Coordinates of C-alpha atoms in Angstrom, one line a residue:
X1 CA 32.5 -39.5 -65.2
X2 CA 33.5 -36.8 -67.6
X3 CA 36.3 -34.2 -66.9
X4 CA 33.8 -31.4 -66.2
X5 CA 32.1 -33.4 -63.4
X6 CA 35.6 -34.2 -62.0
X7 CA 36.6 -30.6 -62.1
X8 CA 33.4 -29.6 -60.4
X9 CA 33.9 -32.0 -57.6
X10 CA 37.5 -30.9 -57.1
X11 CA 36.5 -27.3 -57.0
X12 CA 33.8 -28.1 -54.5
X13 CA 36.3 -29.8 -52.2
X14 CA 38.7 -26.8 -52.5
X15 CA 35.8 -24.5 -51.7
X16 CA 34.9 -26.5 -48.6
X17 CA 38.4 -26.2 -47.4
X18 CA 38.6 -22.5 -48.2
X19 CA 35.5 -21.7 -46.2
X20 CA 36.8 -23.8 -43.2
X21 CA 34.0 -26.4 -43.6
X22 CA 34.2 -29.0 -40.7
X23 CA 35.7 -31.9 -42.7
X24 CA 36.2 -33.9 -39.5
X25 CA 32.5 -34.8 -39.7
X26 CA 32.8 -36.5 -43.0
X27 CA 32.4 -40.3 -42.6
X28 CA 32.0 -41.6 -46.2
X29 CA 32.6 -40.8 -49.9
X30 CA 31.5 -42.6 -53.0
X31 CA 32.5 -42.3 -56.7
X32 CA 32.7 -44.4 -59.9
X33 CA 35.7 -46.4 -60.8
X34 CA 37.6 -43.7 -62.7
X35 CA 41.2 -43.4 -61.5
X36 CA 41.0 -39.7 -61.1
X37 CA 38.2 -40.2 -58.6
X38 CA 39.2 -43.3 -56.6
X39 CA 43.0 -43.1 -57.1
X40 CA 44.9 -44.0 -53.9
X41 CA 47.5 -41.2 -54.5
X42 CA 46.1 -38.4 -56.6
X43 CA 42.4 -39.2 -56.7
X44 CA 39.7 -37.2 -55.1
X45 CA 39.1 -39.8 -52.4
X46 CA 42.8 -39.5 -51.5
X47 CA 42.4 -35.7 -51.1
X48 CA 39.5 -36.2 -48.8
X49 CA 41.2 -38.9 -46.7
X50 CA 44.2 -36.6 -46.2
X51 CA 41.9 -34.2 -44.3
X52 CA 39.7 -36.8 -42.8
X53 CA 41.1 -40.3 -42.4
X54 CA 37.6 -41.7 -41.4
X55 CA 35.9 -40.7 -44.6
X56 CA 35.8 -44.3 -46.0
X57 CA 35.5 -44.7 -49.7
X58 CA 33.0 -47.1 -51.4
X59 CA 33.0 -47.8 -55.1
X60 CA 29.6 -47.1 -56.5
X61 CA 27.7 -50.4 -56.7
X62 CA 25.8 -49.5 -59.9
X63 CA 29.1 -48.8 -61.6
X64 CA 30.6 -52.1 -60.3
X65 CA 27.6 -54.0 -61.7
X66 CA 28.1 -52.4 -65.2
X67 CA 31.8 -53.1 -65.1
X68 CA 31.0 -56.7 -64.2
X69 CA 28.6 -57.1 -67.1
X70 CA 31.1 -55.6 -69.6
X71 CA 34.0 -57.7 -68.3
X72 CA 32.0 -60.9 -68.4
X73 CA 30.8 -60.2 -72.0
X74 CA 34.4 -59.9 -73.1
X75 CA 35.4 -63.2 -71.5
X76 CA 33.3 -65.5 -73.8
X77 CA 34.5 -65.0 -77.4
X78 CA 31.1 -65.5 -79.1
X79 CA 29.5 -63.1 -76.7
X80 CA 32.2 -60.5 -77.3
X81 CA 31.8 -60.9 -81.0
X82 CA 28.0 -60.6 -80.6
X83 CA 28.2 -57.1 -79.1
X84 CA 30.6 -56.1 -81.9
X85 CA 28.1 -57.3 -84.4
X86 CA 25.2 -55.7 -82.6
X87 CA 27.0 -52.4 -82.7
X88 CA 27.6 -52.8 -86.5
X89 CA 24.0 -53.5 -87.2
X90 CA 22.8 -50.5 -85.2
X91 CA 25.4 -48.3 -86.8
X92 CA 24.2 -49.3 -90.3
X93 CA 20.6 -48.7 -89.5
X94 CA 21.0 -45.5 -87.6
X95 CA 23.7 -44.0 -89.9
X96 CA 21.2 -41.5 -91.4
X97 CA 17.9 -40.0 -90.6
X98 CA 16.4 -41.5 -93.8
X99 CA 17.2 -45.0 -92.6
X100 CA 15.9 -44.3 -89.2
X101 CA 12.6 -43.1 -90.7
X102 CA 12.5 -46.2 -92.9
X103 CA 12.9 -48.3 -89.8
X104 CA 10.0 -46.7 -88.0
X105 CA 7.8 -46.8 -91.1
X106 CA 8.5 -50.5 -91.5
X107 CA 7.7 -51.1 -87.8
X108 CA 4.4 -49.1 -88.1
X109 CA 3.4 -51.3 -91.1
X110 CA 4.2 -54.4 -89.1
X111 CA 2.1 -53.3 -86.2
X112 CA -0.8 -52.5 -88.6
X113 CA -0.6 -55.9 -90.1
X114 CA -0.5 -57.7 -86.8
X115 CA -3.5 -55.7 -85.6
X116 CA -5.5 -56.7 -88.7
X117 CA -4.5 -60.4 -88.1
X118 CA -5.5 -60.1 -84.4
X119 CA -2.1 -61.2 -83.2
X120 CA -1.7 -58.2 -81.0
X121 CA -4.3 -56.0 -79.2
X122 CA -4.8 -52.3 -79.5
X123 CA -4.6 -50.3 -76.3
X124 CA -3.5 -47.0 -74.8
X125 CA 0.3 -46.9 -74.6
X126 CA 0.7 -50.2 -76.3
X127 CA 2.4 -51.1 -79.6
X128 CA 4.9 -48.3 -79.5
X129 CA 7.2 -48.0 -82.6
X130 CA 10.5 -47.3 -80.8
X131 CA 14.0 -47.4 -82.3
X132 CA 17.3 -49.1 -81.9
X133 CA 19.7 -48.1 -79.1
X134 CA 23.5 -48.4 -78.8
X135 CA 25.0 -50.2 -75.9
X136 CA 27.5 -48.1 -74.0
X137 CA 30.1 -49.6 -71.6
X138 CA 29.5 -46.8 -69.0
X139 CA 25.7 -46.4 -69.4
X140 CA 23.6 -48.3 -66.9
X141 CA 21.1 -50.6 -68.5
X142 CA 22.1 -49.7 -72.0
X143 CA 23.0 -53.3 -73.0
X144 CA 19.6 -54.6 -71.9
X145 CA 17.8 -51.8 -73.7
X146 CA 19.8 -52.4 -76.9
X147 CA 19.1 -56.1 -76.9
X148 CA 15.3 -55.7 -76.1
X149 CA 14.9 -53.0 -78.8
X150 CA 16.5 -55.1 -81.5
X151 CA 14.3 -58.1 -80.5
X152 CA 11.2 -55.8 -80.8
X153 CA 12.4 -54.3 -84.0
X154 CA 13.8 -57.5 -85.6
X155 CA 11.6 -57.7 -88.6
X156 CA 11.7 -53.9 -89.3
X157 CA 15.5 -54.0 -89.1
X158 CA 15.7 -56.9 -91.5
X159 CA 13.4 -55.1 -94.0
X160 CA 15.6 -51.9 -93.9
X161 CA 18.8 -53.9 -94.4
X162 CA 17.2 -55.7 -97.4
X163 CA 16.2 -52.3 -98.8
X164 CA 19.8 -50.9 -98.5
X165 CA 21.2 -54.0 -100.2
X166 CA 18.8 -53.8 -103.0
X167 CA 18.5 -50.0 -103.6
X168 CA 21.6 -48.3 -102.4
X169 CA 23.8 -46.8 -105.1
X170 CA 27.0 -46.8 -103.0
X171 CA 28.8 -50.2 -103.0
X172 CA 30.3 -49.7 -99.5
X173 CA 26.8 -49.2 -98.0
X174 CA 25.5 -52.3 -99.8
X175 CA 28.5 -54.3 -98.5
X176 CA 28.0 -53.1 -94.9
X177 CA 24.3 -53.8 -95.0
X178 CA 24.9 -57.3 -96.5
X179 CA 27.3 -58.1 -93.7
X180 CA 24.9 -56.8 -91.1
X181 CA 22.1 -58.9 -92.6
X182 CA 24.2 -62.1 -92.5
X183 CA 24.9 -61.4 -88.8
X184 CA 21.2 -60.6 -88.0
X185 CA 19.8 -63.8 -89.6
X186 CA 22.4 -66.2 -88.3
X187 CA 21.3 -68.7 -85.6
X188 CA 24.3 -68.0 -83.4
X189 CA 23.4 -64.2 -83.3
X190 CA 19.8 -64.9 -82.5
X191 CA 20.7 -67.5 -79.8
X192 CA 23.1 -65.1 -78.0
X193 CA 20.6 -62.2 -78.5
X194 CA 18.0 -64.2 -76.4
X195 CA 20.6 -65.3 -73.9
X196 CA 21.8 -61.7 -73.3
X197 CA 18.2 -60.7 -72.8
X198 CA 17.8 -63.2 -70.0
X199 CA 21.1 -62.3 -68.3
X200 CA 20.9 -58.5 -68.8
X201 CA 17.2 -58.6 -67.7
X202 CA 18.1 -60.0 -64.3
X203 CA 21.1 -57.7 -64.0
X204 CA 18.9 -54.7 -65.0
X205 CA 16.6 -55.4 -62.0
X206 CA 19.6 -55.3 -59.7
X207 CA 20.9 -52.1 -61.4
X208 CA 17.6 -50.3 -60.9
X209 CA 17.5 -51.3 -57.3
X210 CA 21.0 -50.2 -56.6
X211 CA 20.2 -46.7 -58.0
X212 CA 17.4 -46.0 -55.5
X213 CA 17.9 -43.3 -53.0
X214 CA 16.8 -45.3 -50.0
X215 CA 19.3 -48.2 -50.1
X216 CA 21.7 -49.3 -47.5
X217 CA 24.9 -51.2 -48.0
X218 CA 23.8 -54.4 -46.3
X219 CA 20.7 -54.6 -48.4
X220 CA 22.8 -54.0 -51.6
X221 CA 25.1 -56.9 -50.7
X222 CA 22.0 -59.1 -50.2
X223 CA 20.6 -58.0 -53.6
X224 CA 23.9 -59.0 -55.3
X225 CA 23.7 -62.4 -53.7
X226 CA 20.2 -62.8 -54.9
X227 CA 21.1 -62.1 -58.6
X228 CA 23.9 -64.6 -58.4
X229 CA 21.5 -67.3 -57.1
X230 CA 19.1 -66.4 -59.9
X231 CA 21.8 -66.7 -62.6
X232 CA 22.9 -70.1 -61.2
X233 CA 19.4 -71.4 -61.0
X234 CA 18.8 -70.3 -64.6
X235 CA 21.9 -72.1 -65.7
X236 CA 21.0 -75.3 -63.9
X237 CA 17.2 -75.4 -64.8
X238 CA 16.5 -72.9 -67.5
X239 CA 18.0 -74.5 -70.7
X240 CA 14.8 -76.3 -72.0
X241 CA 12.5 -73.4 -71.6
X242 CA 15.1 -71.0 -73.0
X243 CA 15.8 -73.2 -76.0
X244 CA 12.1 -73.5 -76.8
X245 CA 11.9 -69.7 -76.9
X246 CA 14.8 -69.5 -79.4
X247 CA 13.2 -72.3 -81.6
X248 CA 9.9 -70.4 -81.7
X249 CA 11.6 -67.2 -82.6
X250 CA 13.6 -68.8 -85.4
X251 CA 10.5 -70.5 -86.8
X252 CA 8.6 -67.2 -86.7
X253 CA 11.3 -65.3 -88.6
X254 CA 12.4 -68.1 -90.9
X255 CA 15.9 -68.4 -89.5
X256 CA 17.6 -71.7 -90.3
X257 CA 18.5 -73.8 -87.3
X258 CA 21.5 -76.1 -87.3
X259 CA 21.2 -79.8 -86.5
X260 CA 22.1 -80.1 -82.9
X261 CA 23.3 -83.7 -83.3
X262 CA 26.0 -82.8 -85.9
X263 CA 29.6 -82.2 -85.1
X264 CA 30.4 -78.6 -84.5
X265 CA 33.0 -77.1 -86.9
X266 CA 34.6 -73.7 -86.5
X267 CA 37.9 -72.3 -87.5
X268 CA 37.8 -69.5 -84.9
X269 CA 39.0 -71.2 -81.8
X270 CA 38.6 -75.0 -82.3
X271 CA 41.2 -75.8 -84.9
X272 CA 42.5 -79.0 -83.5
X273 CA 41.2 -82.4 -84.6
X274 CA 40.8 -83.6 -81.0
X275 CA 37.9 -81.2 -80.7
X276 CA 35.9 -82.8 -83.5
X277 CA 33.8 -84.8 -81.0
X278 CA 32.1 -81.6 -79.9
X279 CA 28.5 -81.5 -81.1
X280 CA 26.5 -78.4 -82.0
X281 CA 24.4 -78.9 -78.9
X282 CA 27.5 -79.0 -76.7
X283 CA 28.8 -75.8 -78.3
X284 CA 25.6 -73.8 -77.7
X285 CA 24.7 -75.3 -74.3
X286 CA 28.1 -75.6 -72.7
X287 CA 30.5 -73.2 -74.5
X288 CA 28.0 -70.3 -74.7
X289 CA 25.0 -70.8 -72.4
X290 CA 26.6 -72.2 -69.3
X291 CA 30.0 -70.5 -69.9
X292 CA 28.3 -67.0 -70.2
X293 CA 26.3 -67.5 -67.1
X294 CA 29.3 -68.8 -65.1
X295 CA 31.3 -65.7 -66.2
X296 CA 28.6 -63.4 -65.1
X297 CA 28.4 -65.1 -61.6
X298 CA 32.2 -65.0 -61.4
X299 CA 32.5 -61.3 -62.3
X300 CA 29.7 -60.4 -59.8
X301 CA 31.6 -62.3 -57.1
X302 CA 34.9 -60.7 -58.0
X303 CA 33.6 -57.1 -58.3
X304 CA 31.6 -57.2 -55.1
X305 CA 32.8 -59.9 -52.7
X306 CA 36.5 -59.3 -53.2
X307 CA 36.0 -55.6 -52.6
X308 CA 34.0 -56.1 -49.5
X309 CA 35.7 -54.6 -46.5
X310 CA 35.3 -55.1 -42.7
X311 CA 32.8 -52.2 -42.9
X312 CA 30.5 -54.5 -44.9
X313 CA 31.0 -57.1 -42.2
X314 CA 30.0 -54.6 -39.6
X315 CA 26.9 -53.7 -41.5
X316 CA 25.9 -57.4 -41.9
X317 CA 26.7 -58.1 -38.2
X318 CA 24.1 -55.5 -37.2
X319 CA 21.4 -57.3 -39.2
X320 CA 22.0 -61.1 -39.3
X321 CA 20.7 -62.9 -42.4
X322 CA 18.8 -65.4 -40.2
X323 CA 16.2 -63.6 -38.0
X324 CA 16.9 -66.1 -35.2
X325 CA 20.6 -65.2 -35.0
X326 CA 21.9 -62.9 -32.3
X327 CA 24.2 -59.9 -32.9
X328 CA 27.9 -60.7 -32.7
X329 CA 28.8 -58.4 -29.8
X330 CA 32.6 -58.9 -29.8
X331 CA 32.8 -58.5 -33.6
X332 CA 30.7 -55.3 -33.6
X333 CA 32.6 -53.7 -30.7
X334 CA 36.0 -54.5 -32.2
X335 CA 35.1 -53.1 -35.6
X336 CA 33.6 -50.0 -34.0
X337 CA 36.8 -49.4 -32.1
X338 CA 38.8 -49.8 -35.3
X339 CA 36.8 -47.8 -37.7
X340 CA 35.0 -45.1 -35.7
X341 CA 37.4 -44.3 -32.8
X342 CA 36.5 -40.6 -32.8
X343 CA 32.8 -41.3 -32.8
X344 CA 32.8 -43.6 -29.7
X345 CA 34.9 -43.1 -26.6
X346 CA 36.3 -46.0 -24.7
X347 CA 33.6 -45.6 -22.1
X348 CA 30.9 -45.6 -24.8
X349 CA 32.3 -48.8 -26.4
X350 CA 31.9 -50.4 -23.0
X351 CA 28.3 -49.1 -22.8
X352 CA 27.7 -50.3 -26.4
X353 CA 28.6 -53.8 -25.4
X354 CA 25.9 -53.8 -22.7
X355 CA 23.4 -52.2 -25.1
X356 CA 24.0 -54.9 -27.6
X357 CA 23.6 -57.6 -25.0
X358 CA 20.2 -56.1 -23.8
X359 CA 19.1 -55.6 -27.5
X360 CA 19.8 -59.3 -28.2
X361 CA 17.5 -60.3 -25.3
X362 CA 14.7 -58.0 -26.4
X363 CA 15.2 -59.0 -30.0
X364 CA 14.5 -62.6 -29.1
X365 CA 11.2 -61.6 -27.4
X366 CA 10.1 -58.9 -29.7
X367 CA 8.6 -59.9 -33.1
X368 CA 9.1 -56.5 -34.6
X369 CA 12.8 -56.4 -33.8
X370 CA 13.4 -60.0 -34.8
X371 CA 11.8 -59.3 -38.2
X372 CA 14.2 -56.5 -39.2
X373 CA 16.0 -57.2 -42.4
X374 CA 17.9 -54.0 -43.3
X375 CA 20.0 -51.4 -41.4
X376 CA 17.7 -48.6 -42.5
X377 CA 14.7 -50.5 -41.1
X378 CA 16.6 -51.0 -37.8
X379 CA 17.3 -47.3 -37.5
X380 CA 13.7 -46.4 -38.4
X381 CA 12.2 -48.8 -35.9
X382 CA 14.5 -47.6 -33.1
X383 CA 13.4 -44.0 -33.7
X384 CA 9.7 -44.7 -34.2
X385 CA 9.4 -46.9 -31.2
X386 CA 11.5 -44.4 -29.2
X387 CA 13.9 -47.3 -28.3
X388 CA 16.7 -45.0 -29.5
X389 CA 16.5 -43.5 -26.0
X390 CA 17.6 -46.8 -24.5
X391 CA 19.8 -47.9 -27.4
X392 CA 21.3 -44.6 -28.3
X393 CA 24.7 -45.9 -29.2
X394 CA 23.3 -48.6 -31.5
X395 CA 21.2 -46.0 -33.2
X396 CA 24.3 -43.8 -33.6
X397 CA 26.2 -46.7 -35.2
X398 CA 23.4 -47.5 -37.6
X399 CA 23.4 -43.9 -38.7
X400 CA 27.1 -44.0 -39.4
X401 CA 26.8 -47.2 -41.4
X402 CA 23.9 -45.7 -43.4
X403 CA 26.2 -42.9 -44.5
X404 CA 28.2 -45.3 -46.6
X405 CA 27.0 -44.6 -50.1
X406 CA 25.7 -47.6 -52.1
X407 CA 25.4 -45.7 -55.4
X408 CA 26.2 -42.3 -56.9
X409 CA 23.2 -42.5 -59.3
X410 CA 21.5 -39.5 -57.7
X411 CA 24.7 -37.4 -57.9
X412 CA 25.3 -38.5 -61.5
X413 CA 21.8 -37.4 -62.5
X414 CA 22.3 -34.1 -60.8
X415 CA 25.4 -33.4 -63.0
X416 CA 23.5 -34.6 -66.1
X417 CA 20.7 -32.1 -65.2
X418 CA 23.2 -29.3 -65.8
X419 CA 23.2 -30.0 -69.5
X420 CA 19.4 -29.8 -69.6
X421 CA 19.2 -26.5 -67.7
X422 CA 22.2 -24.8 -69.2
X423 CA 22.0 -25.7 -72.9
X424 CA 23.1 -24.1 -76.1
X425 CA 20.3 -21.5 -75.9
X426 CA 20.9 -20.7 -72.3
X427 CA 24.7 -20.8 -72.2
X428 CA 25.0 -17.4 -70.5
X429 CA 23.0 -18.4 -67.4
X430 CA 24.5 -17.1 -64.2
X431 CA 25.7 -19.4 -61.4
X432 CA 22.9 -18.4 -59.0
X433 CA 20.2 -18.8 -61.6
X434 CA 21.6 -22.1 -62.7
X435 CA 21.8 -23.4 -59.1
X436 CA 18.1 -22.4 -58.5
X437 CA 17.0 -24.1 -61.6
X438 CA 19.0 -27.3 -60.7
X439 CA 17.4 -27.4 -57.2
X440 CA 13.9 -27.3 -58.7
X441 CA 14.8 -29.9 -61.4
X442 CA 16.6 -32.3 -59.1
X443 CA 14.1 -32.1 -56.3
X444 CA 11.1 -32.2 -58.8
X445 CA 9.2 -34.5 -56.5
X446 CA 9.1 -31.8 -53.8
X447 CA 8.7 -29.0 -56.4
X448 CA 5.5 -30.6 -57.7
X449 CA 3.9 -30.0 -54.3
X450 CA 4.4 -26.3 -54.6
X451 CA 1.2 -24.3 -55.2
X452 CA 1.6 -21.5 -57.9
X453 CA -0.6 -19.1 -56.0
X454 CA 1.5 -19.6 -52.8
X455 CA 4.7 -18.8 -54.8
X456 CA 3.2 -15.6 -56.3
X457 CA 2.0 -14.4 -52.9
X458 CA 5.5 -15.1 -51.5
X459 CA 7.1 -12.9 -54.1
X460 CA 4.5 -10.3 -53.6
X461 CA 5.3 -10.1 -49.9
X462 CA 9.0 -9.8 -50.5
X463 CA 8.7 -6.5 -52.4
X464 CA 5.9 -4.3 -53.6
X465 CA 5.3 -5.3 -57.3
X466 CA 2.5 -6.2 -59.6
X467 CA 1.7 -9.9 -59.8
X468 CA -0.2 -11.3 -62.8
X469 CA -1.9 -14.7 -62.8

């Protein structure tokens, strides 16, 4: 998060205190991993906890996932070098508007040729030209988009690099383009390019899910477990299919493949003679393919499982993974007494124990209740079926757990919207006008339902004025 967003949040907190906002009702807070936000001593979450000790902090799950991807990519040396090379290639191509235009022109000619050969089909919204995209460590999904864009623009990128090598009058530009061309057309680069597409593709699905508004913390933990299982399954059973894809791509683009039966030789990090027994196949299958997948699974486990608190245990206890399992009454009551002492009196905790006991009995006999898989679903069914009247304390507890923020994506987008509304041409916009514009932009789904005629009539009724349609 940038300093302007941090300053805004600090000012907001000071404003709430200034106007005597009831901070005792705050039960959760969520930010990214920046030290000025989550710092235990001087971070924003520390300022909030000083006023309200029960405003529990949760590190944004979408940010955790991005941090896990970046950390894992740095653990495997060839993968770390791949992203450096990927950045160099994109920098060479996107260094000027002229090269960017040449890239799109080359892609347009490629699409035209493939349409004439009948290898691709014409259609509305299909065969878009696109461009290359840089991977940013703090931008969600940017690694996946960067890899996919280069795969789609591979031929066009190679044509542009060849053109720079041949026609550029500046020797440094020719040298940079030649180095980028060698990277691009090497088997190792293409192999890792496809591997990152598979890994980042699975992670991108999780990232998109974690950024949704209607997401509870129990479901988020379940999604993380699912992606770890997917990565492990791909590592155990996906090699043959994956390698066939790489072979097909290399044959299509005339990229020379090494003999996988030869001994692998490299001066980077295998300088000892005792490693001469390592074959090329072992290097790509074990040292890159399996190692990269293991690092991803390990980082996901470290970033999420090790950061899980008893609050996550409480959320999972309310909705057991197996539908046949009963709620752990003793565990739930002890955690409620520990973490929400001002929301439940001693008498209510005693009543909660009996409510949970009755709920377990009804759950075993009610198909709707036994089929609940998330906390949000539990809360919704309790309200819709009016069972919240009988299980009021359980419903209160589910609402408290639902306040724990899974992601700050909605908030981040709200701050990003400021740059769209208050841009260089509208830099003198007043705060009230800016706030009104932001509300309409951020809540665009609601704003689209507004009828223009209704708005005009509303303004007309506020004050006598002429209204033009």
